[in-house]
Coordinates of N, CA and C and ligand atoms in Angstrom, one line a residue:
M1 N -122.4 127.1 -75.2 CA -123.2 127.7 -74.6 C -122.8 129.0 -73.7
N2 N -123.1 130.1 -73.5 CA -122.7 131.4 -73.1 C -122.8 131.4 -71.6
A3 N -122.4 132.3 -70.8 CA -122.9 132.5 -69.1 C -124.3 132.8 -69.0
A4 N -125.3 133.4 -69.9 CA -126.2 133.6 -69.8 C -126.7 132.4 -69.5
S5 N -126.9 131.3 -70.8 CA -127.6 129.6 -70.7 C -126.9 128.8 -69.3
V6 N -125.7 129.1 -68.9 CA -125.8 128.4 -67.2 C -126.8 129.2 -66.8
S7 N -127.2 130.5 -66.3 CA -128.3 131.0 -65.9 C -129.3 130.4 -65.8
T8 N -130.1 130.4 -67.1 CA -130.9 129.8 -67.7 C -131.6 128.6 -67.2
L9 N -130.3 126.9 -66.8 CA -129.9 126.3 -66.3 C -130.5 126.2 -65.4
Q10 N -129.7 127.4 -64.7 CA -129.7 126.8 -63.0 C -131.3 127.5 -62.3
A11 N -131.7 128.4 -63.4 CA -133.8 128.7 -63.0 C -134.4 128.1 -63.6
S12 N -133.6 126.7 -64.4 CA -135.1 126.3 -65.2 C -136.2 125.8 -64.3
D13 N -137.0 126.7 -64.9 CA -138.3 126.3 -64.4 C -139.2 125.3 -64.0
G14 N -139.4 125.2 -62.6 CA -140.3 123.6 -62.7 C -139.4 122.0 -62.4
G15 N -138.0 122.6 -63.2 CA -137.7 121.4 -63.9 C -136.2 121.1 -62.4
A16 N -135.6 120.3 -62.4 CA -134.6 119.9 -61.6 C -133.2 120.9 -61.4
G17 N -133.0 121.6 -62.4 CA -131.9 122.6 -62.3 C -131.0 121.7 -62.1
V18 N -129.5 122.4 -61.6 CA -128.0 121.7 -62.1 C -128.0 121.0 -60.7
P19 N -127.2 119.7 -61.2 CA -127.1 118.8 -60.0 C -126.0 118.9 -59.2
R20 N -125.9 119.1 -58.4 CA -124.9 119.2 -57.0 C -124.3 117.9 -57.5
H21 N -124.2 116.7 -58.1 CA -123.3 116.0 -58.0 C -123.5 115.1 -59.1
V22 N -122.0 114.8 -60.1 CA -122.7 113.9 -61.7 C -121.3 113.3 -61.3
A23 N -121.7 112.1 -61.6 CA -120.6 111.4 -61.9 C -120.9 110.6 -63.1
I24 N -119.4 110.0 -63.6 CA -119.6 110.1 -65.4 C -118.2 108.8 -65.1
I25 N -118.8 107.3 -66.4 CA -118.2 106.2 -66.8 C -117.6 106.6 -67.4
M26 N -116.2 107.0 -67.7 CA -115.6 107.4 -69.5 C -115.6 106.3 -70.2
D27 N -116.4 106.0 -70.7 CA -116.1 105.0 -71.3 C -115.8 105.1 -73.0
G28 N -115.2 103.9 -73.8 CA -114.7 104.7 -75.1 C -113.5 104.5 -75.5
N29 N -112.6 104.8 -75.1 CA -111.0 105.3 -74.8 C -110.6 104.3 -76.1
G30 N -111.1 102.8 -75.8 CA -109.9 101.8 -76.3 C -110.9 101.5 -78.2
R31 N -112.1 102.5 -78.4 CA -112.7 102.0 -80.1 C -112.0 103.8 -80.2
W32 N -112.1 104.7 -79.4 CA -112.3 105.9 -79.8 C -110.3 105.8 -81.0
A33 N -109.7 105.3 -79.9 CA -108.1 104.7 -80.4 C -108.0 103.6 -81.5
K34 N -109.6 102.6 -81.5 CA -109.0 101.4 -82.9 C -109.7 102.2 -83.5
A35 N -110.5 103.1 -83.6 CA -110.9 103.8 -84.9 C -109.8 104.5 -85.7
R36 N -108.5 104.9 -85.2 CA -107.7 105.9 -85.7 C -106.1 104.8 -85.5
H37 N -107.0 103.5 -85.8 CA -105.5 102.8 -86.0 C -104.5 103.4 -85.1
L38 N -104.7 103.7 -83.6 CA -104.3 104.2 -82.5 C -104.1 103.4 -81.3
P39 N -102.5 103.1 -81.0 CA -102.7 102.4 -79.3 C -103.5 103.1 -78.2
R40 N -104.3 101.9 -77.4 CA -105.0 102.3 -76.9 C -105.0 102.8 -76.3
I41 N -103.4 103.5 -75.6 CA -103.0 104.5 -74.4 C -103.6 105.8 -75.2
A42 N -103.3 105.9 -76.5 CA -103.9 107.0 -77.1 C -105.2 107.3 -77.0
G43 N -105.9 106.7 -76.5 CA -106.9 107.8 -76.5 C -107.2 107.7 -74.7
H44 N -106.5 107.1 -73.8 CA -106.8 107.6 -72.5 C -105.9 108.5 -72.6
R45 N -105.4 109.1 -73.7 CA -104.4 110.2 -73.2 C -105.6 111.3 -73.8
R46 N -106.1 111.2 -74.2 CA -107.3 112.0 -75.4 C -108.3 111.9 -73.7
G47 N -109.0 110.9 -73.5 CA -109.6 110.9 -72.2 C -109.0 111.8 -71.5
A48 N -107.6 112.1 -70.7 CA -107.0 112.9 -69.0 C -107.6 113.6 -70.1
E49 N -107.7 114.4 -72.0 CA -108.0 115.7 -71.6 C -109.3 116.1 -71.6
A50 N -109.9 115.1 -71.6 CA -111.2 115.7 -72.0 C -111.8 115.8 -70.4
V51 N -111.5 114.9 -69.5 CA -111.1 114.8 -68.1 C -110.6 116.5 -67.7
R52 N -109.6 116.7 -68.0 CA -109.3 118.9 -68.1 C -110.7 119.1 -69.0
A53 N -110.8 119.1 -69.4 CA -112.2 120.0 -70.3 C -114.0 119.7 -69.8
T54 N -114.2 118.6 -68.9 CA -115.2 118.5 -68.0 C -115.3 119.3 -67.2
I55 N -113.3 119.0 -66.3 CA -113.7 119.6 -64.8 C -114.4 121.5 -64.8
R56 N -113.7 121.9 -65.6 CA -114.0 123.4 -65.9 C -114.9 123.3 -66.2
A57 N -115.5 122.9 -67.0 CA -116.9 122.5 -67.9 C -117.8 123.1 -66.2
A58 N -117.4 122.0 -65.4 CA -117.8 121.7 -63.9 C -118.3 122.4 -63.6
G59 N -117.3 123.4 -63.4 CA -116.7 124.7 -62.5 C -117.9 125.5 -62.9
E60 N -118.2 126.0 -63.9 CA -118.6 127.4 -64.6 C -120.0 126.3 -64.1
L61 N -120.3 125.4 -64.8 CA -121.8 125.3 -64.1 C -122.0 125.3 -62.6
G62 N -121.3 125.3 -61.8 CA -121.8 125.1 -60.3 C -121.9 123.8 -59.9
I63 N -121.2 122.6 -60.4 CA -121.4 121.6 -60.1 C -120.6 121.5 -58.8
E64 N -121.6 121.1 -57.7 CA -120.1 120.7 -56.2 C -119.0 119.3 -56.6
V65 N -120.0 118.7 -56.9 CA -119.3 117.2 -56.9 C -119.3 116.9 -58.6
L66 N -118.2 116.5 -59.1 CA -118.2 115.3 -60.5 C -117.0 114.5 -59.9
T67 N -117.3 113.2 -59.8 CA -117.1 111.8 -59.9 C -116.9 111.0 -60.8
L68 N -115.2 110.4 -61.4 CA -115.0 110.3 -63.1 C -114.2 108.6 -62.2
Y69 N -114.7 108.2 -63.1 CA -114.6 106.1 -63.1 C -113.5 106.0 -63.7
A70 N -112.3 106.1 -63.4 CA -111.1 106.0 -64.4 C -110.4 104.6 -64.1
F71 N -110.6 103.9 -62.4 CA -110.1 102.4 -63.1 C -111.3 101.3 -61.9
S72 N -111.3 100.6 -62.5 CA -113.1 99.8 -62.2 C -112.1 98.1 -61.0
S73 N -112.1 98.0 -60.4 CA -111.3 97.2 -59.6 C -111.6 95.8 -60.2
E74 N -112.6 95.7 -61.8 CA -112.3 94.3 -62.6 C -110.5 95.6 -63.2
N75 N -110.9 96.4 -64.1 CA -109.7 96.6 -65.1 C -108.3 96.4 -64.7
W76 N -108.3 95.2 -63.6 CA -107.2 94.5 -62.6 C -106.9 93.6 -64.7
R77 N -108.2 93.5 -64.8 CA -107.9 91.9 -65.7 C -107.7 92.4 -67.1
R78 N -106.9 93.7 -67.6 CA -106.6 94.1 -68.4 C -105.4 94.3 -68.3
P79 N -105.0 93.3 -69.6 CA -103.5 93.2 -70.3 C -102.2 94.1 -69.6
E80 N -100.9 93.9 -69.1 CA -100.5 94.1 -67.5 C -99.9 95.2 -68.4
E81 N -99.6 95.0 -69.6 CA -99.9 96.8 -70.3 C -100.1 98.3 -70.1
E82 N -101.2 97.5 -70.4 CA -102.6 98.7 -70.1 C -102.4 99.4 -68.8
V83 N -102.2 98.4 -67.8 CA -102.8 98.6 -66.5 C -101.9 99.6 -66.1
S84 N -100.6 98.8 -66.9 CA -99.1 100.1 -66.5 C -99.6 101.1 -67.5
D85 N -100.0 101.3 -68.1 CA -100.1 103.0 -68.6 C -101.6 103.7 -68.5
L86 N -102.3 102.7 -67.8 CA -103.4 103.7 -66.6 C -102.4 104.4 -66.2
K87 N -101.7 103.4 -64.7 CA -101.0 103.8 -63.7 C -100.2 104.9 -64.4
G88 N -99.5 105.1 -65.1 CA -98.1 105.9 -66.2 C -99.4 107.2 -66.1
L89 N -100.5 107.3 -66.5 CA -101.1 108.1 -67.5 C -101.5 109.3 -65.9
L90 N -102.6 108.2 -65.1 CA -102.5 109.2 -63.6 C -101.7 109.8 -63.4
R91 N -99.9 109.4 -63.0 CA -99.2 109.7 -62.8 C -98.9 111.2 -63.1
H92 N -98.8 111.1 -64.6 CA -98.7 112.1 -64.7 C -99.7 113.0 -65.2
Y93 N -100.7 112.8 -65.2 CA -101.8 113.9 -65.1 C -101.9 114.3 -63.4
L94 N -101.4 113.8 -62.7 CA -101.0 114.8 -61.2 C -99.8 115.7 -61.5
L95 N -99.0 115.6 -61.9 CA -98.3 116.2 -62.0 C -98.3 117.2 -63.0
A96 N -99.2 117.3 -63.9 CA -99.1 117.8 -64.3 C -100.9 118.7 -64.1
E97 N -101.4 118.2 -63.2 CA -102.1 119.1 -63.1 C -103.1 119.6 -62.1
L98 N -102.1 118.9 -61.1 CA -101.9 119.3 -59.7 C -102.4 121.0 -59.4
D99 N -101.5 121.9 -59.8 CA -101.2 123.3 -59.4 C -102.4 123.0 -60.4
E100 N -103.1 123.8 -61.2 CA -103.8 124.1 -61.5 C -105.1 124.0 -61.1
L101 N -105.6 122.6 -60.2 CA -106.1 122.1 -59.2 C -106.4 122.7 -58.9
A102 N -105.7 122.6 -57.5 CA -105.4 123.1 -56.4 C -105.5 124.7 -56.5
N103 N -105.2 125.5 -58.2 CA -105.5 127.0 -57.5 C -106.5 127.4 -58.1
N104 N -107.5 126.1 -58.5 CA -109.0 126.5 -59.0 C -109.6 126.4 -58.2
G105 N -109.6 126.0 -56.7 CA -110.3 125.7 -56.0 C -111.1 124.8 -55.4
V106 N -110.5 123.8 -56.5 CA -110.7 122.1 -56.4 C -110.3 121.7 -55.5
R107 N -110.8 120.5 -55.1 CA -110.7 119.6 -53.8 C -110.4 118.0 -54.5
L108 N -109.8 117.8 -54.4 CA -109.6 116.6 -54.3 C -110.0 115.0 -53.9
K109 N -110.4 114.1 -53.6 CA -111.3 113.4 -53.1 C -110.5 111.9 -54.3
I110 N -110.3 110.8 -53.0 CA -110.2 109.5 -54.2 C -111.3 108.2 -53.4
I111 N -112.3 107.7 -54.3 CA -112.4 106.4 -53.6 C -112.4 105.5 -54.3
G112 N -112.2 104.3 -53.5 CA -111.7 103.2 -53.6 C -110.2 102.2 -52.9
D113 N -110.6 101.3 -53.5 CA -108.9 101.0 -52.8 C -107.7 100.8 -53.6
Y114 N -107.3 103.0 -52.8 CA -106.6 102.5 -54.3 C -105.2 102.8 -53.8
R115 N -104.9 102.0 -52.4 CA -103.7 102.3 -52.2 C -103.2 100.4 -52.9
R116 N -103.3 99.2 -53.9 CA -103.4 98.4 -54.8 C -102.2 99.3 -56.0
F117 N -102.3 100.4 -56.5 CA -101.1 100.8 -56.7 C -100.6 100.7 -56.4
G118 N -99.6 100.7 -55.0 CA -98.8 101.3 -54.9 C -98.1 102.2 -53.7
P119 N -97.1 102.2 -53.0 CA -97.2 103.0 -52.2 C -96.8 104.7 -53.0
D120 N -95.9 103.8 -54.0 CA -95.7 106.1 -54.6 C -96.8 106.3 -55.2
L121 N -97.2 105.9 -55.9 CA -98.6 106.8 -56.2 C -99.4 106.9 -55.5
A122 N -100.0 106.1 -54.4 CA -100.9 106.5 -53.2 C -99.7 107.5 -52.5
A123 N -98.6 107.3 -52.3 CA -97.8 108.6 -51.7 C -98.4 109.7 -52.5
M124 N -98.7 109.7 -54.2 CA -98.6 111.3 -54.9 C -100.4 111.5 -54.4
L125 N -101.2 110.6 -54.6 CA -102.6 110.9 -54.6 C -102.8 111.3 -53.5
D126 N -102.0 110.3 -51.9 CA -102.8 110.9 -50.5 C -102.3 113.1 -50.4
N127 N -100.4 113.3 -50.6 CA -100.6 114.9 -51.2 C -101.0 115.6 -51.9
A128 N -101.8 114.8 -52.8 CA -102.7 116.3 -54.1 C -104.0 115.8 -53.3
V129 N -104.5 115.5 -52.4 CA -105.9 115.2 -52.0 C -105.2 116.2 -50.1
A130 N -104.1 116.3 -49.7 CA -104.0 117.3 -48.4 C -104.2 118.0 -49.2
R131 N -103.0 119.0 -50.1 CA -102.9 120.1 -50.4 C -104.0 120.4 -50.9
T132 N -105.3 120.1 -51.5 CA -106.1 120.9 -51.9 C -107.5 120.1 -50.8
A133 N -107.2 119.7 -50.0 CA -108.4 119.6 -49.1 C -109.1 120.8 -48.6
D134 N -108.8 121.9 -48.1 CA -109.5 122.9 -48.3 C -109.9 124.2 -48.9
N135 N -109.7 123.5 -50.1 CA -110.5 123.9 -51.2 C -112.3 123.5 -50.9
A136 N -112.8 125.0 -51.5 CA -114.4 124.4 -51.6 C -115.0 124.7 -52.5
S137 N -114.3 125.1 -54.4 CA -115.2 125.2 -55.3 C -115.9 124.1 -55.6
T138 N -115.1 123.3 -56.4 CA -115.5 122.0 -56.9 C -114.9 120.7 -56.2
T139 N -115.8 119.1 -55.9 CA -115.0 118.7 -55.6 C -115.2 117.7 -56.4
L140 N -113.0 117.1 -57.2 CA -113.0 115.9 -58.2 C -112.9 115.0 -56.8
V141 N -114.0 113.7 -57.7 CA -114.4 112.5 -57.1 C -113.1 111.5 -57.7
I142 N -112.5 110.9 -58.2 CA -111.7 110.6 -58.9 C -111.6 108.5 -58.1
A143 N -112.6 108.4 -58.8 CA -112.1 106.2 -58.4 C -111.9 105.9 -58.9
L144 N -110.9 105.3 -57.9 CA -109.5 104.9 -58.5 C -109.4 102.4 -58.0
N145 N -109.4 102.0 -58.5 CA -109.6 100.5 -58.1 C -110.8 100.2 -57.5
Y146 N -111.9 100.6 -57.8 CA -113.1 101.2 -57.0 C -114.1 99.4 -57.7
G147 N -115.3 99.7 -56.9 CA -116.2 98.5 -57.7 C -117.1 99.0 -55.7
A148 N -118.1 99.1 -56.6 CA -119.5 100.1 -55.7 C -119.9 97.9 -54.6
Q149 N -119.7 97.1 -55.5 CA -120.4 96.2 -54.4 C -118.4 95.7 -53.4
D150 N -117.9 96.2 -53.8 CA -116.9 95.4 -52.9 C -116.4 97.1 -51.9
E151 N -117.0 98.1 -52.1 CA -117.7 99.1 -51.1 C -118.3 98.7 -50.3
I152 N -119.3 98.6 -50.5 CA -120.3 97.7 -49.4 C -120.2 96.5 -48.8
V153 N -119.2 95.7 -49.6 CA -118.8 94.8 -48.2 C -117.5 95.1 -46.8
R154 N -116.9 96.5 -47.8 CA -116.3 97.5 -46.2 C -116.9 98.2 -45.3
A155 N -118.0 98.8 -46.2 CA -119.1 99.5 -45.2 C -119.6 98.1 -44.4
V156 N -120.4 97.5 -44.3 CA -120.9 96.1 -43.7 C -119.3 96.0 -42.7
R157 N -119.0 95.3 -43.6 CA -117.0 95.6 -42.2 C -117.1 96.0 -41.3
A158 N -117.1 96.9 -41.7 CA -116.7 98.3 -40.0 C -118.4 98.6 -39.7
L159 N -119.0 98.2 -40.0 CA -120.5 98.1 -38.6 C -120.5 97.0 -37.9
A160 N -119.8 95.7 -38.2 CA -118.6 94.6 -38.0 C -117.9 95.1 -36.5
Q161 N -116.9 95.8 -37.4 CA -116.3 96.4 -36.5 C -116.6 97.7 -35.1
D162 N -117.0 98.4 -35.6 CA -117.9 99.3 -35.2 C -118.4 98.6 -33.6
G163 N -118.9 96.7 -33.7 CA -119.8 96.2 -32.8 C -121.3 97.1 -33.3
V164 N -121.8 97.9 -34.2 CA -123.1 98.2 -34.4 C -124.5 97.2 -34.4
A165 N -125.6 96.9 -33.7 CA -125.8 95.8 -33.3 C -126.7 95.3 -34.3
P166 N -127.2 94.7 -35.4 CA -128.3 94.0 -35.8 C -129.8 95.2 -36.0
A167 N -130.4 95.3 -35.3 CA -131.7 96.2 -35.2 C -130.5 98.1 -35.0
D168 N -130.0 98.1 -35.2 CA -129.4 100.0 -35.9 C -128.6 99.9 -36.5
I169 N -128.4 98.0 -37.4 CA -128.0 98.8 -39.0 C -129.4 99.0 -39.3
D170 N -129.4 99.9 -40.3 CA -130.5 101.3 -41.0 C -129.1 102.2 -42.4
I171 N -130.3 102.7 -43.5 CA -129.6 103.1 -44.5 C -128.7 104.0 -43.9
P172 N -128.7 104.9 -43.1 CA -127.5 106.2 -42.9 C -126.7 105.4 -42.2
A173 N -126.7 104.1 -41.0 CA -125.8 103.7 -40.8 C -124.6 103.0 -42.2
I174 N -125.4 102.6 -42.9 CA -124.3 102.2 -44.2 C -124.3 102.9 -44.8
A175 N -124.6 104.0 -45.2 CA -124.0 105.5 -46.1 C -123.0 105.8 -45.1
A176 N -122.9 106.0 -44.2 CA -122.0 106.6 -43.0 C -120.6 106.0 -43.6
R177 N -120.6 104.5 -43.7 CA -119.2 103.7 -43.8 C -119.3 103.4 -45.5
L178 N -119.7 104.6 -46.4 CA -118.9 104.4 -48.0 C -117.7 104.7 -48.1
D179 N -117.1 105.0 -48.9 CA -116.7 106.3 -49.5 C -116.9 107.3 -50.3
T180 N -118.4 107.6 -49.8 CA -119.2 108.9 -50.2 C -119.5 109.6 -49.5
A181 N -119.3 109.7 -48.6 CA -120.0 109.1 -47.1 C -120.1 110.5 -46.2
D182 N -119.6 111.4 -47.4 CA -118.9 112.6 -46.9 C -119.9 114.1 -48.1
L183 N -120.5 112.9 -49.0 CA -120.9 114.0 -50.6 C -122.2 114.4 -50.5
P184 N -122.4 115.0 -51.5 CA -123.8 115.0 -51.6 C -124.4 113.9 -51.9
P185 N -126.0 113.3 -52.3 CA -126.6 112.4 -53.3 C -126.5 112.4 -53.9
L186 N -126.4 111.6 -55.0 CA -125.9 111.5 -56.3 C -127.0 112.2 -57.2
D187 N -127.1 113.2 -58.2 CA -128.3 113.9 -59.0 C -128.4 112.4 -60.7
L188 N -126.6 112.7 -60.6 CA -126.6 112.2 -62.4 C -126.2 112.0 -62.4
L189 N -126.3 110.1 -63.4 CA -124.7 109.6 -63.8 C -125.0 109.4 -65.1
I190 N -123.7 109.8 -66.0 CA -123.9 110.1 -67.4 C -122.7 108.8 -68.0
R191 N -123.3 107.7 -68.7 CA -122.1 106.5 -68.6 C -121.9 106.9 -70.8
T192 N -121.3 107.6 -70.9 CA -120.9 108.0 -72.3 C -120.2 106.0 -73.7
S193 N -120.4 106.8 -74.8 CA -120.2 105.7 -75.9 C -121.3 103.9 -76.6
G194 N -122.3 104.7 -75.3 CA -123.4 104.5 -75.8 C -124.2 102.5 -75.4
E195 N -122.8 102.2 -74.5 CA -122.5 100.9 -73.3 C -123.9 101.7 -72.3
R196 N -125.0 100.3 -72.0 CA -126.4 101.1 -71.1 C -125.8 100.7 -69.9
R197 N -124.6 99.8 -69.1 CA -124.6 99.2 -68.2 C -123.9 100.1 -66.4
L198 N -124.2 100.1 -66.2 CA -124.1 100.5 -64.7 C -121.9 100.1 -63.9
S199 N -121.6 98.9 -64.4 CA -120.6 98.0 -64.6 C -119.6 98.1 -63.2
N200 N -120.7 98.2 -62.4 CA -120.3 98.3 -60.5 C -119.7 99.7 -60.1
F201 N -120.7 100.9 -60.7 CA -120.2 102.2 -60.4 C -121.4 102.3 -59.5
L202 N -121.8 102.5 -58.0 CA -122.2 103.9 -57.6 C -123.1 103.1 -57.5
L203 N -123.1 101.7 -57.2 CA -124.5 100.6 -57.4 C -125.4 101.6 -55.7
W204 N -125.0 102.0 -55.0 CA -126.0 102.3 -54.0 C -126.3 103.9 -53.8
Q205 N -125.5 104.4 -54.3 CA -125.5 105.8 -54.7 C -126.5 106.2 -55.6
A206 N -126.0 105.5 -56.5 CA -127.2 105.6 -57.6 C -129.2 105.4 -57.9
A207 N -129.5 104.7 -56.5 CA -130.2 104.4 -55.9 C -132.1 105.4 -56.7
Y208 N -131.7 107.0 -56.4 CA -132.3 107.5 -57.2 C -131.9 108.5 -57.8
A209 N -130.7 107.8 -58.8 CA -129.4 109.1 -59.3 C -130.2 109.3 -60.8
E210 N -130.6 109.9 -61.2 CA -131.1 109.7 -62.8 C -129.8 109.6 -64.1
L211 N -129.9 108.7 -64.9 CA -129.3 108.0 -65.8 C -128.9 108.8 -67.2
L212 N -128.0 108.6 -66.9 CA -127.9 109.7 -68.8 C -126.7 108.9 -69.9
F213 N -127.4 108.1 -70.9 CA -126.4 107.6 -71.6 C -126.0 108.4 -72.9
V214 N -124.9 108.1 -73.5 CA -124.8 109.1 -74.5 C -124.0 108.1 -75.1
D215 N -124.4 108.3 -76.8 CA -123.0 107.9 -77.7 C -122.2 108.4 -77.4
T216 N -121.8 110.0 -77.3 CA -120.1 109.9 -77.7 C -119.2 109.0 -76.9
L217 N -118.2 109.2 -77.9 CA -116.6 108.4 -76.7 C -116.3 108.7 -75.7
W218 N -116.0 108.5 -74.4 CA -115.4 109.6 -74.0 C -114.0 110.5 -74.6
P219 N -113.2 110.4 -75.3 CA -112.5 111.0 -75.7 C -113.4 111.8 -76.6
D220 N -114.1 112.5 -76.8 CA -115.0 113.6 -77.7 C -115.4 114.0 -76.9
F221 N -115.5 114.0 -75.9 CA -116.7 113.9 -74.7 C -116.5 115.8 -74.1
G222 N -117.0 116.7 -73.6 CA -115.9 117.7 -74.1 C -117.0 118.8 -73.2
R223 N -117.0 120.9 -72.5 CA -118.3 121.1 -72.2 C -119.4 121.5 -72.7
D224 N -119.7 120.6 -74.6 CA -120.8 121.3 -74.7 C -121.4 120.2 -74.3
D225 N -120.7 118.7 -74.1 CA -122.0 117.7 -73.9 C -122.4 117.4 -72.8
L226 N -120.9 118.2 -71.4 CA -121.9 117.8 -70.5 C -122.6 119.2 -69.7
F227 N -122.7 120.7 -71.0 CA -124.2 121.5 -70.7 C -124.9 121.0 -70.9
A228 N -124.8 120.0 -72.3 CA -126.2 119.4 -72.6 C -126.5 117.9 -71.7
A229 N -125.6 117.4 -71.2 CA -126.5 116.7 -70.2 C -127.3 117.1 -69.2
V230 N -126.5 118.3 -69.0 CA -127.2 119.3 -67.5 C -128.6 120.0 -67.7
A231 N -128.8 120.2 -69.2 CA -129.5 120.7 -69.9 C -130.8 119.5 -69.6
D232 N -130.6 118.4 -70.0 CA -131.7 117.1 -70.0 C -131.4 116.8 -69.1
Y233 N -130.6 116.6 -67.7 CA -131.7 116.7 -66.2 C -132.6 117.4 -65.9
G234 N -132.3 118.9 -66.4 CA -133.0 120.1 -65.4 C -133.9 119.8 -66.4
R235 N -135.0 119.1 -67.3 CA -136.0 118.8 -68.4 C -136.7 117.3 -67.0
R236 N -136.0 117.0 -66.2 CA -135.9 115.9 -65.6 C -137.7 116.3 -64.9
D237 N -138.2 115.5 -63.9 CA -139.3 115.3 -62.9 C -138.7 114.0 -62.0
R238 N -138.2 114.8 -61.1 CA -137.3 114.1 -60.0 C -138.6 113.7 -58.8
R239 N -138.6 112.8 -59.3 CA -139.8 112.3 -57.8 C -139.8 111.0 -56.4
F240 N -138.4 110.9 -56.6 CA -137.7 109.7 -55.1 C -139.2 109.2 -55.2
G241 N -139.7 108.3 -56.1 CA -140.8 107.7 -55.7 C -142.0 108.5 -54.8
G242 N -142.2 109.3 -54.7 CA -143.5 110.1 -54.5 C -144.3 110.3 -56.0
L243 N -144.7 111.2 -55.8 CA -146.2 111.4 -56.8 C -145.4 113.1 -57.4
Ligands
FPP1 C1 -112.7 103.3 -70.5 O1 -112.6 103.6 -72.1 C2 -111.7 104.5 -69.4 C3 -111.0 103.7 -68.4 C4 -110.8 102.2 -68.3 C5 -109.9 104.1 -68.5 C6 -110.7 106.3 -68.2 C7 -109.4 106.7 -67.4 C8 -109.2 107.8 -68.4 C9 -110.0 108.4 -69.4 C10 -107.2 108.8 -68.4 C11 -107.4 108.9 -66.9 C12 -107.8 109.4 -66.3 C13 -107.9 110.5 -65.3 C14 -108.4 110.5 -63.9 C15 -106.8 111.6 -64.9 P1 -112.3 101.7 -72.2 O2 -111.3 101.4 -72.6 O3 -113.3 100.7 -72.0 O4 -113.0 101.4 -74.2 P2 -113.2 100.4 -75.1 O5 -114.7 100.3 -74.0 O6 -113.9 101.7 -76.1 O7 -112.2 99.7 -74.9

């Protein structure tokens, strides 16, 4: 799809247009590798390349926020070797990509309890977030050791710690204490690999998001797939409970 198509998507007549905030459950790395008789880490490596292509495409489309589920709070149940490989891949990704992200106006934000990855990786992440804090073109949110139920529990704890009276607990009071407090509402949630579950991702934020399940395995996902997803979103009629 060329630049003219981007403007077609943006101007889509009466449709939802280009989503401001897109989130992706990047699923299927293991199956991609298995189909090729490769170790699972090979699928994750190709997955990291798909991340790069998808961030670029999001920039082209003018998507403000791209939120990626890179490691769930349940992924600790995987074999130690795979957890260690995923941590290594994240470290490698930060070292290899931070300059490009920083120079292309991408602001990095982390959601989830990422300190559990240890002080070295946490410091790298803090540094990457600080270095890109003033960027304004696209916000890349990486969910690390993230679980939506855990996020809601942490928000409720914060309400108690802040001494909020029961009568003052409302939707904005909770939303303001979620990891996503400073982000625009989630418009489109995509899951790859044919699975149709939310898997504890952005449960609160998905209340009115459009859901899109595609069969493509994450390592095969690229620019055209994101453009197709946005075109699909653009044809939807969002009513938010109204008529
Ligand atoms: C799900 O596929 C994918 C993950 C648990 C890891 C996602 C990580 C990446 C895409 C690479 C690194 C990311 C960044 C942001 C640098 P799966 O392993 O569950 O696949 P399967 O269901 O086919 O086994």
